[in-house]
């Protein structure tokens, strides 16, 4: 399976993602010519090779009306040598999506202008409708338009939540400029050209401290970014400053099929997308393109939760295990162990999907006498399963058919076999084997 993996150890921003993908594309100059020919007014996109911490990579430069995108940022970020408590204001230059500026009409579409004088002296903004109209005018596929607008929908929803106003009344600032449109459309275009079958995103480093924006001094990650990354594995890391921008967060959330550590894959190309700011660690997003075949890659991640118990009755422990199963645990079981002071005891183990770990741990704490639950994360190889119903001489019985890795597994459902055995006063094995025989003929086994 053709797989794209983004490593976000230094966060992510739209231009960093586009730069990383551009290194994977075999015709970068042709792509930049296409991007510059879309008709986004006043925009010129260039790539440069930069060196950070001894690593060479690509940096994307977006010029609007001949001015590089970060020109206005210095004005809004303030004195780059002035310190905020807990952070350097200039850290916000990592890849901030800048303020919108005064707007003008272009071919009947209300769009932003990036005249430098207007940018540093004005604080106009643009609505979701304006951005949607601009994207709809671009000569790109309907699929790219749809993805680009979906990314902006995520950003608008986040801003709506943070500011407490309807989406229709949202006026974009940092995330609303033309360079952000270029980044979003550019990423979506490159993904269409590269055509990965699956996209996996690493846990995202978001940075820490504070940054100064047009809204004032905000914590890192910024409120909109925090909202966008709900349900996504994130961590702060040791860098002070904003590492993941709202545009980067929205792009990652929209394109991700899953979030996990790097899978087992045969890598064919690696792209380094460099940020504008320098840190002690190389400031880049890495994109890995390669093959993850069914034979060498775990399909999913699962969590194992455990606790040791030496003071619960069998009835109470059995009840706790059933609670876990009833609430969606993949599995739950009890292992006999020996604890301190030579006490015989039991270990309660719960297997669940990673997004249910907190919920299951809370249930274990509630329904057992333990004061702590251990968590371990595992990759899991699984067969794909379907449930069908077959008609036998004893009645209709459901069968689970699991396939993958060149295997086929057939297993009648226990509850149905038990019911039919009781109804016909025959043994469990008689019904079980009759069910297998009726299905083997259809599968030519």
Coordinates of C-alpha atoms in Angstrom, one line a residue:
X1 CA 0.0 0.0 0.0
X2 CA 1.4 3.4 -1.0
X3 CA 1.8 5.2 2.3
X4 CA 2.7 8.8 3.2
X5 CA 4.0 9.4 6.7
X6 CA 4.4 12.9 8.2
X7 CA 6.9 13.2 11.1
X8 CA 5.9 16.3 13.1
X9 CA 8.6 16.4 15.8
X10 CA 8.8 20.2 15.3
X11 CA 5.1 20.8 14.7
X12 CA 3.8 21.7 11.3
X13 CA 2.7 24.7 9.2
X14 CA 1.2 24.8 5.8
X15 CA 4.4 26.0 4.0
X16 CA 6.5 23.3 5.7
X17 CA 4.1 20.6 4.6
X18 CA 4.1 21.9 1.0
X19 CA 7.9 22.0 1.0
X20 CA 8.2 18.5 2.3
X21 CA 5.7 17.2 -0.3
X22 CA 7.5 19.1 -3.1
X23 CA 10.7 17.2 -2.3
X24 CA 8.8 14.0 -2.9
X25 CA 7.4 15.2 -6.3
X26 CA 9.8 14.4 -9.2
X27 CA 8.9 17.6 -11.1
X28 CA 9.1 20.5 -8.5
X29 CA 9.7 23.3 -11.0
X30 CA 6.7 22.2 -13.1
X31 CA 4.5 22.1 -10.0
X32 CA 5.6 25.7 -9.0
X33 CA 4.8 26.9 -12.5
X34 CA 1.4 25.3 -12.2
X35 CA 0.8 26.9 -8.7
X36 CA 1.9 30.3 -9.9
X37 CA -0.4 30.0 -13.0
X38 CA -3.6 29.4 -11.0
X39 CA -4.4 33.1 -11.0
X40 CA -4.2 33.8 -7.2
X41 CA -3.7 37.6 -7.5
X42 CA -0.3 39.0 -6.7
X43 CA 1.2 35.7 -5.7
X44 CA 4.6 34.3 -6.6
X45 CA 5.8 31.0 -5.0
X46 CA 9.4 30.1 -5.0
X47 CA 11.5 27.3 -3.4
X48 CA 14.9 27.7 -1.9
X49 CA 17.4 25.2 -0.5
X50 CA 18.3 25.9 3.2
X51 CA 20.5 24.3 5.7
X52 CA 19.4 23.8 9.3
X53 CA 21.6 21.9 11.8
X54 CA 23.6 20.5 8.9
X55 CA 20.5 19.2 7.1
X56 CA 19.5 20.5 3.7
X57 CA 15.8 20.9 2.9
X58 CA 13.3 23.0 1.0
X59 CA 11.8 26.2 2.2
X60 CA 8.8 27.7 0.4
X61 CA 8.8 31.5 -0.1
X62 CA 5.5 33.1 -0.9
X63 CA 5.7 36.6 -2.4
X64 CA 2.6 38.7 -2.5
X65 CA 2.8 41.9 -4.5
X66 CA 6.6 41.3 -4.4
X67 CA 6.8 41.1 -0.6
X68 CA 7.7 37.9 1.2
X69 CA 5.0 36.6 3.5
X70 CA 6.9 37.2 6.7
X71 CA 7.4 41.0 6.0
X72 CA 4.2 41.9 7.9
X73 CA 4.9 39.4 10.6
X74 CA 7.8 41.4 12.1
X75 CA 5.5 44.3 12.5
X76 CA 2.8 42.4 14.3
X77 CA 5.2 40.3 16.4
X78 CA 6.9 43.3 17.8
X79 CA 10.6 43.7 18.7
X80 CA 12.2 40.4 18.0
X81 CA 14.5 40.9 21.0
X82 CA 11.8 41.7 23.4
X83 CA 11.0 38.8 25.8
X84 CA 7.6 37.7 26.9
X85 CA 7.4 35.7 30.1
X86 CA 8.1 32.1 29.3
X87 CA 8.9 32.7 25.6
X88 CA 10.4 34.8 22.9
X89 CA 7.9 36.8 20.9
X90 CA 10.0 36.1 17.8
X91 CA 9.3 32.4 18.2
X92 CA 5.9 33.2 16.6
X93 CA 7.7 33.7 13.4
X94 CA 8.1 29.9 13.3
X95 CA 5.4 29.9 10.6
X96 CA 2.6 32.1 11.6
X97 CA -0.3 32.5 9.2
X98 CA -0.5 36.2 9.0
X99 CA -3.2 38.8 9.5
X100 CA -5.6 39.5 6.7
X101 CA -5.3 42.9 5.1
X102 CA -7.5 45.3 3.1
X103 CA -9.5 43.7 0.4
X104 CA -10.4 44.6 -3.2
X105 CA -12.4 43.1 -5.9
X106 CA -10.8 40.8 -8.5
X107 CA -12.9 39.6 -11.4
X108 CA -16.0 40.0 -9.3
X109 CA -14.6 38.0 -6.3
X110 CA -13.9 39.8 -3.1
X111 CA -10.3 38.8 -2.2
X112 CA -7.5 40.1 -0.1
X113 CA -4.6 42.2 -1.3
X114 CA -1.1 41.9 0.2
X115 CA 0.2 45.4 -0.5
X116 CA 2.8 45.8 2.2
X117 CA 1.7 49.4 3.1
X118 CA -1.8 48.1 3.6
X119 CA -0.6 45.1 5.5
X120 CA 1.3 47.0 8.2
X121 CA -1.2 49.8 8.6
X122 CA -4.5 48.0 8.3
X123 CA -6.2 45.1 9.9
X124 CA -9.0 44.2 7.4
X125 CA -10.2 40.6 7.3
X126 CA -12.1 38.2 5.1
X127 CA -15.0 35.8 5.6
X128 CA -15.4 32.1 4.8
X129 CA -17.6 33.1 1.8
X130 CA -14.8 35.2 0.4
X131 CA -12.3 32.4 0.6
X132 CA -14.7 29.8 -0.8
X133 CA -15.4 32.0 -3.8
X134 CA -11.7 32.5 -4.4
X135 CA -11.0 28.7 -4.3
X136 CA -13.9 28.0 -6.6
X137 CA -12.4 30.3 -9.3
X138 CA -9.1 28.5 -9.4
X139 CA -8.4 26.1 -12.4
X140 CA -8.0 23.0 -10.2
X141 CA -9.9 19.8 -9.9
X142 CA -13.1 19.5 -8.0
X143 CA -11.4 17.1 -5.6
X144 CA -8.7 19.7 -4.7
X145 CA -11.3 22.4 -4.3
X146 CA -13.3 20.2 -2.0
X147 CA -10.3 19.3 0.1
X148 CA -9.1 22.9 0.3
X149 CA -12.5 24.2 1.4
X150 CA -12.9 21.3 3.9
X151 CA -9.6 22.5 5.5
X152 CA -11.0 26.0 5.8
X153 CA -14.2 24.6 7.2
X154 CA -12.2 23.1 10.0
X155 CA -10.4 26.4 10.7
X156 CA -13.7 28.3 10.6
X157 CA -15.3 25.9 13.0
X158 CA -12.3 26.3 15.4
X159 CA -12.4 30.1 15.2
X160 CA -16.2 30.0 15.7
X161 CA -15.8 27.9 18.9
X162 CA -13.0 30.1 20.2
X163 CA -14.7 33.4 19.6
X164 CA -18.2 32.3 20.3
X165 CA -19.7 33.6 17.0
X166 CA -21.4 31.8 14.1
X167 CA -19.1 30.6 11.3
X168 CA -20.8 33.0 8.9
X169 CA -19.5 35.9 11.0
X170 CA -16.0 34.7 11.3
X171 CA -13.4 37.1 9.9
X172 CA -10.0 35.4 9.4
X173 CA -6.8 37.0 10.6
X174 CA -3.7 34.9 11.0
X175 CA -5.2 32.0 9.0
X176 CA -6.9 34.1 6.4
X177 CA -4.2 35.6 4.2
X178 CA -3.4 34.7 0.6
X179 CA -0.2 32.9 1.6
X180 CA -2.4 30.5 3.7
X181 CA -4.6 29.9 0.7
X182 CA -1.5 29.1 -1.3
X183 CA -0.3 26.7 1.4
X184 CA -3.6 24.8 1.6
X185 CA -4.2 24.6 -2.1
X186 CA -0.6 23.7 -2.7
X187 CA -0.7 20.8 -0.2
X188 CA -4.0 19.5 -1.6
X189 CA -2.6 19.7 -5.2
X190 CA 0.6 17.8 -4.3
X191 CA -1.4 15.1 -2.5
X192 CA -3.5 14.6 -5.6
X193 CA -0.3 14.3 -7.7
X194 CA 1.5 11.9 -5.3
X195 CA -1.8 9.9 -4.8
X196 CA -0.9 8.1 -1.5
X197 CA -3.4 5.3 -0.6
X198 CA -2.9 6.0 3.1
X199 CA -1.6 9.0 5.1
X200 CA -0.3 8.5 8.7
X201 CA 0.6 11.4 10.9
X202 CA 3.0 11.2 13.9
X203 CA 2.1 12.6 17.3
X204 CA 2.4 16.4 16.9
X205 CA 4.8 18.6 18.9
X206 CA 3.0 21.9 19.5
X207 CA 5.6 23.8 21.5
X208 CA 5.0 25.8 24.7
X209 CA 5.1 29.2 26.2
X210 CA 3.3 32.3 24.9
X211 CA 3.0 34.2 21.6
X212 CA 1.9 37.7 20.7
X213 CA -0.9 37.9 18.0
X214 CA -3.4 40.4 16.8
X215 CA -5.7 39.2 19.5
X216 CA -3.1 39.7 22.3
X217 CA -0.8 37.4 24.2
X218 CA -2.0 33.8 23.8
X219 CA -0.8 30.5 25.3
X220 CA 0.8 27.9 23.1
X221 CA -0.8 26.0 21.4
X222 CA -3.1 28.9 20.5
X223 CA -6.8 28.3 21.3
X224 CA -7.9 27.6 17.7
X225 CA -5.0 25.2 17.2
X226 CA -5.9 23.5 20.5
X227 CA -9.5 23.0 19.4
X228 CA -8.4 21.7 16.0
X229 CA -6.2 19.1 17.6
X230 CA -8.8 17.6 19.9
X231 CA -8.6 13.9 19.6
X232 CA -5.1 14.0 18.1
X233 CA -2.0 12.9 20.0
X234 CA 0.0 16.0 20.8
X235 CA 2.8 16.9 23.2
X236 CA 4.6 20.2 24.1
X237 CA 8.3 19.2 23.7
X238 CA 11.1 21.4 24.9
X239 CA 10.8 24.3 22.4
X240 CA 9.3 27.6 23.5
X241 CA 7.1 29.1 20.8
X242 CA 4.3 28.1 18.4
X243 CA 5.4 25.0 16.5
X244 CA 2.0 24.0 15.1
X245 CA -0.1 26.7 13.4
X246 CA -3.9 26.6 12.8
X247 CA -3.3 26.0 9.1
X248 CA -0.9 23.1 9.8
X249 CA -3.3 21.6 12.4
X250 CA -6.3 21.8 10.0
X251 CA -4.3 20.3 7.2
X252 CA -3.0 17.4 9.3
X253 CA -6.4 16.6 10.8
X254 CA -8.1 16.7 7.4
X255 CA -5.7 14.5 5.5
X256 CA -4.9 12.0 8.2
X257 CA -6.1 8.4 7.9
X258 CA -4.6 7.7 11.3
X259 CA -2.2 9.1 13.9
X260 CA 0.6 6.8 15.1
X261 CA 4.3 6.3 15.3
X262 CA 6.0 5.5 12.0
X263 CA 4.8 2.2 10.6
X264 CA 7.0 -0.5 9.1
X265 CA 7.4 0.7 5.5
X266 CA 9.8 0.4 2.6
X267 CA 10.7 4.1 2.1
X268 CA 11.3 5.2 -1.5
X269 CA 11.6 9.0 -0.9
X270 CA 12.0 11.5 2.0
X271 CA 11.1 15.2 1.9
X272 CA 12.4 17.9 4.3
X273 CA 10.1 20.9 4.6
X274 CA 11.9 23.6 6.5
X275 CA 10.4 26.3 8.7
X276 CA 11.5 29.9 8.8
X277 CA 12.8 29.9 12.4
X278 CA 16.0 28.4 13.7
X279 CA 16.0 26.3 16.9
X280 CA 18.5 24.0 18.5
X281 CA 16.7 21.1 16.8
X282 CA 16.3 21.1 13.0
X283 CA 13.1 22.9 12.3
X284 CA 11.4 20.8 9.7
X285 CA 8.5 18.5 8.8
X286 CA 9.7 15.2 7.3
X287 CA 7.5 13.4 4.8
X288 CA 8.2 9.7 4.0
X289 CA 6.8 8.1 0.9
X290 CA 6.9 4.3 0.7
X291 CA 5.1 1.0 0.7
X292 CA 3.3 -0.6 3.6
X293 CA 2.2 -4.1 2.5
X294 CA -0.3 -6.2 4.4
X295 CA 2.5 -8.7 5.1
X296 CA 4.8 -6.4 7.0
X297 CA 2.7 -3.7 8.6
X298 CA 0.4 -3.7 11.7
X299 CA -3.0 -2.4 10.8
X300 CA -3.8 -0.6 14.0
X301 CA -2.6 0.4 17.5
X302 CA -4.2 -1.0 20.6
X303 CA -3.7 -0.2 24.3
X304 CA -3.3 -2.7 27.1
X305 CA -4.4 -1.6 30.6
X306 CA -3.4 -3.6 33.7
X307 CA -3.9 -3.5 37.4
X308 CA -2.9 -6.0 40.2
X309 CA -5.6 -6.9 42.7
X310 CA -5.3 -8.9 45.9
X311 CA -8.3 -7.8 47.9
X312 CA -11.4 -8.3 45.7
X313 CA -13.9 -11.2 45.8
X314 CA -14.3 -13.3 42.6
X315 CA -17.8 -11.9 42.2
X316 CA -16.7 -8.3 42.3
X317 CA -13.7 -8.9 40.0
X318 CA -15.9 -10.8 37.5
X319 CA -18.4 -7.9 37.5
X320 CA -15.6 -5.4 36.8
X321 CA -14.4 -7.4 33.9
X322 CA -17.9 -7.7 32.4
X323 CA -18.3 -3.9 32.8
X324 CA -15.2 -3.4 30.6
X325 CA -16.6 -5.8 27.9
X326 CA -20.0 -4.2 28.0
X327 CA -18.5 -0.8 27.4
X328 CA -16.5 -1.7 24.3
X329 CA -13.3 -3.3 25.4
X330 CA -11.7 -5.4 22.7
X331 CA -11.0 -8.0 25.3
X332 CA -10.7 -8.4 29.1
X333 CA -9.2 -11.2 31.1
X334 CA -7.8 -12.2 34.4
X335 CA -4.3 -13.7 35.1
X336 CA -3.3 -15.3 38.4
X337 CA -0.2 -13.7 39.9
X338 CA 1.8 -13.6 43.1
X339 CA 2.2 -10.3 44.8
X340 CA 4.2 -8.9 47.7
X341 CA 4.0 -10.7 51.1
X342 CA 3.4 -13.9 49.1
X343 CA -0.2 -13.1 48.4
X344 CA -2.0 -14.9 45.6
X345 CA -3.7 -12.3 43.5
X346 CA -5.1 -11.5 40.0
X347 CA -4.1 -9.2 37.3
X348 CA -7.1 -7.6 35.4
X349 CA -6.1 -6.9 31.8
X350 CA -8.1 -4.8 29.4
X351 CA -7.4 -4.4 25.7
X352 CA -9.0 -1.4 23.9
X353 CA -8.5 1.0 21.0
X354 CA -6.2 3.9 21.8
X355 CA -8.9 6.5 21.8
X356 CA -10.8 4.6 24.5
X357 CA -7.9 4.2 26.9
X358 CA -8.8 7.0 29.3
X359 CA -12.4 5.8 29.5
X360 CA -11.4 2.2 30.2
X361 CA -8.8 3.2 32.8
X362 CA -11.5 5.3 34.6
X363 CA -13.8 2.2 34.6
X364 CA -11.1 0.0 36.1
X365 CA -10.4 2.6 38.8
X366 CA -14.1 2.9 39.6
X367 CA -15.0 -0.8 39.7
X368 CA -11.9 -2.3 41.3
X369 CA -9.9 -1.6 44.5
X370 CA -6.8 -0.6 42.6
X371 CA -5.2 2.8 43.1
X372 CA -3.3 2.7 39.7
X373 CA -3.7 1.4 36.2
X374 CA -0.7 0.7 33.9
X375 CA -0.8 1.4 30.2
X376 CA 1.2 -0.2 27.3
X377 CA 0.8 0.6 23.6
X378 CA 1.0 -2.1 21.0
X379 CA 0.8 -2.5 17.2
X380 CA -1.6 -5.2 16.1
X381 CA -1.9 -7.4 13.0
X382 CA -5.5 -8.3 12.4
X383 CA -7.5 -10.2 9.9
X384 CA -10.5 -8.4 8.3
X385 CA -13.8 -10.0 9.5
X386 CA -17.3 -10.1 8.2
X387 CA -20.5 -11.7 9.7
X388 CA -22.8 -13.6 7.5
X389 CA -25.8 -15.8 8.2
X390 CA -26.2 -19.3 6.8
X391 CA -29.1 -21.7 6.9
X392 CA -28.5 -25.1 8.4
X393 CA -30.7 -28.1 9.3
X394 CA -30.8 -26.7 12.8
X395 CA -31.7 -23.1 11.8
X396 CA -30.0 -19.9 10.8
X397 CA -26.6 -19.4 12.3
X398 CA -24.2 -16.5 12.0
X399 CA -20.6 -17.1 10.9
X400 CA -17.6 -14.9 11.3
X401 CA -15.3 -15.1 8.2
X402 CA -11.9 -13.5 8.8
X403 CA -9.4 -13.1 5.9
X404 CA -6.0 -11.7 5.2
X405 CA -2.3 -12.7 5.0
X406 CA -3.4 -15.5 2.6
X407 CA -5.6 -17.0 5.3
X408 CA -9.4 -17.7 5.7
X409 CA -10.9 -18.4 9.1
X410 CA -14.5 -19.5 9.6
X411 CA -16.1 -19.6 13.0
X412 CA -19.8 -20.0 13.9
X413 CA -21.1 -17.6 16.5
X414 CA -21.2 -19.3 19.9
X415 CA -24.6 -17.9 20.9
X416 CA -26.3 -19.2 17.8
X417 CA -24.8 -22.7 18.0
X418 CA -25.8 -22.9 21.7
X419 CA -29.4 -21.8 21.0
X420 CA -29.8 -24.3 18.1
X421 CA -28.2 -27.2 20.1
X422 CA -30.7 -26.6 22.9
X423 CA -33.7 -26.2 20.6
X424 CA -32.9 -29.5 18.8
X425 CA -31.6 -31.4 21.8
X426 CA -28.3 -32.2 20.2
X427 CA -24.7 -31.6 21.2
X428 CA -22.9 -28.3 20.6
X429 CA -20.3 -30.1 18.4
X430 CA -23.0 -31.5 16.2
X431 CA -24.5 -28.1 15.3
X432 CA -21.0 -26.6 15.1
X433 CA -19.7 -29.1 12.5
X434 CA -23.0 -28.9 10.5
X435 CA -22.6 -25.2 10.2
X436 CA -19.0 -25.5 9.1
X437 CA -19.9 -28.1 6.5
X438 CA -22.7 -26.0 5.0
X439 CA -20.3 -23.1 4.5
X440 CA -17.2 -25.0 3.3
X441 CA -19.1 -26.0 0.2
X442 CA -19.7 -22.3 -0.8
X443 CA -16.0 -21.4 -0.1
X444 CA -14.8 -24.5 -2.0
X445 CA -12.7 -25.6 1.0

